[in-house]
Coordinates of C-alpha atoms in Angstrom, one line a residue:
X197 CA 8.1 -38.0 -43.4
X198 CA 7.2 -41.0 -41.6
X199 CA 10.2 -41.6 -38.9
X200 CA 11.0 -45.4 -39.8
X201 CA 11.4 -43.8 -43.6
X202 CA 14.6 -42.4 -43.0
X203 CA 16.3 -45.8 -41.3
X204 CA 18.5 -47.3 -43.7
X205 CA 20.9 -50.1 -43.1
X206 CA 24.4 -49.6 -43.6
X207 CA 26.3 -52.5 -46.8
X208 CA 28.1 -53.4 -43.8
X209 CA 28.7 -53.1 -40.1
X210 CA 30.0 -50.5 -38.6
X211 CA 31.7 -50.4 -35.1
X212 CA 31.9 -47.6 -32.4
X213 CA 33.6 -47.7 -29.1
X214 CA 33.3 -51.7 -29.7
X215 CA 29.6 -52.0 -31.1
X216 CA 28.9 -53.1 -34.3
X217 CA 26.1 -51.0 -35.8
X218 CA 24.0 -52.5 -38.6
X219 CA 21.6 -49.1 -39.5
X220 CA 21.8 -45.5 -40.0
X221 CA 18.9 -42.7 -39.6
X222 CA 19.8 -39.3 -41.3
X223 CA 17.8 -36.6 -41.6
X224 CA 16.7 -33.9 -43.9
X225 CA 19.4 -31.3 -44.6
X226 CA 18.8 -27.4 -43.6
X227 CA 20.5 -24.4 -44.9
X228 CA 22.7 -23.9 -41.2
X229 CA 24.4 -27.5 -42.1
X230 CA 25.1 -26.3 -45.8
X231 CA 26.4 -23.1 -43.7
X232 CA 28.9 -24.9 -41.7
X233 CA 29.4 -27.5 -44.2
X234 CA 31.2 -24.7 -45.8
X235 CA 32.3 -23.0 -43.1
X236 CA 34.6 -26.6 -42.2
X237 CA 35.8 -26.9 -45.9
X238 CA 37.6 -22.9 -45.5
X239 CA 38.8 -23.7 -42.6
X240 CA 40.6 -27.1 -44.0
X241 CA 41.4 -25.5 -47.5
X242 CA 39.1 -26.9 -49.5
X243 CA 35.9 -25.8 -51.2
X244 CA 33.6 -26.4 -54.0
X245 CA 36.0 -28.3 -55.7
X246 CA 36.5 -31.1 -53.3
X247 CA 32.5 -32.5 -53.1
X248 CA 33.6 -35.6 -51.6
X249 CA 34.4 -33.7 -48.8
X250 CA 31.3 -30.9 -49.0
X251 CA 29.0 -34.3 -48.6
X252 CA 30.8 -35.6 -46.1
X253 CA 30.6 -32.9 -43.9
X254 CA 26.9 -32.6 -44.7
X255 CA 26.2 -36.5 -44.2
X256 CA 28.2 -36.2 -40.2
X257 CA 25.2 -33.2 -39.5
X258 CA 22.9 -35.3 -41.2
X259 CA 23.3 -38.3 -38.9
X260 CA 21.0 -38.5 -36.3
X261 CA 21.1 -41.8 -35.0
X262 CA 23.3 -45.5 -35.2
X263 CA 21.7 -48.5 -34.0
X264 CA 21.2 -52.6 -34.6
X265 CA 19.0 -55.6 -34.3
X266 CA 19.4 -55.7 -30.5
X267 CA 19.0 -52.2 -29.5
X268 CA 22.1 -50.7 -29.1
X269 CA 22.4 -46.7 -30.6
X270 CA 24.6 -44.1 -30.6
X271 CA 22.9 -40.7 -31.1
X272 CA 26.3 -38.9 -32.1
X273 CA 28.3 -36.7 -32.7
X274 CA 29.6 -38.1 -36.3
X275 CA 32.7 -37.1 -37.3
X276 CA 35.0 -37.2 -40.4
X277 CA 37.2 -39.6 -39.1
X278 CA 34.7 -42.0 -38.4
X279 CA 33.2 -41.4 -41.9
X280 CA 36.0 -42.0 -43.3
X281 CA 36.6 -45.7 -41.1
X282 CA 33.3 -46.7 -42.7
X283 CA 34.4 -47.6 -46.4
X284 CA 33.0 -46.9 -49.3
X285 CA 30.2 -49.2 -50.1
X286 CA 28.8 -47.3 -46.3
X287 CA 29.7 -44.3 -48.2
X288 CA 27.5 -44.9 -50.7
X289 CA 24.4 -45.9 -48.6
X290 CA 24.9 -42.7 -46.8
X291 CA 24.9 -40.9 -50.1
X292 CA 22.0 -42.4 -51.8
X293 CA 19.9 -41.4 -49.1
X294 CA 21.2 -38.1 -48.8
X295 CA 20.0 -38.0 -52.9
X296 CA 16.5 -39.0 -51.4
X297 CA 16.4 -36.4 -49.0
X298 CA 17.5 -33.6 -50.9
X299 CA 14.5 -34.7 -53.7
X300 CA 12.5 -34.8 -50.8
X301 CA 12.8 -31.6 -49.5
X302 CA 12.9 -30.3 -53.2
X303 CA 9.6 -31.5 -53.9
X304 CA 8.1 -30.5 -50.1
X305 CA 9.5 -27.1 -51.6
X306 CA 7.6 -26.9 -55.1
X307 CA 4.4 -28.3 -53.7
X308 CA 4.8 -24.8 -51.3
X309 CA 5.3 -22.8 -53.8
X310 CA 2.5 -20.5 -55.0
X311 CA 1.1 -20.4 -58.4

């Protein structure tokens, strides 16, 4: 997948340690982040009956990379708390291109598959 593919801009800023970040790159998911996706979600109580949270976790691994207009990044970690200090239309653009990603990888998947 081409690299500048998978930069998306956030609905609105989002601020770390004072910068005001205006896009997000996230990455393809792999079966070690569902892993400790689920991992986390035992460990807090919950399961497959809180998805909010099951993205979430799978969206702070998916992160790679922060950055805006002028050049600034931050390359990480993510965490929940700072997911959750991004609001929901963020949310939501972090979500929609985890959808894409996920197709993505399902279709990178069939076209492997032999007849």
């Amino acid at each position: 997948m081409d690299n500048q593919a998978n930069i998306k801009p956030f609905a609105k800023p989002i601020t770390i340690a004072g910068t005001n970040f205006t896009h997000f790159k996230m990455r393809e998911p792999s079966v070690d982040d569902m892993f400790e996706a689920e991992m986390e979600l035992s460990r807090i109580g919950a399961g497959a009956h809180t998805p909010l949270v099951f993205n979430g976790q799978m969206m702070v691994r998916q992160i790679e990379q922060v950055s805006n207009d002028q050049g600034a990044t931050f390359d990480g970690p993510f965490t929940m708390n700072m997911l959750k200090n991004w609001g929901t239309s963020n949310y939501r653009a972090l979500r929609n291109q985890q959808a894409e990603l996920d197709l993505l990888g399902e279709a990178e998947s069939s076209d492997q598959e032999a007849p």
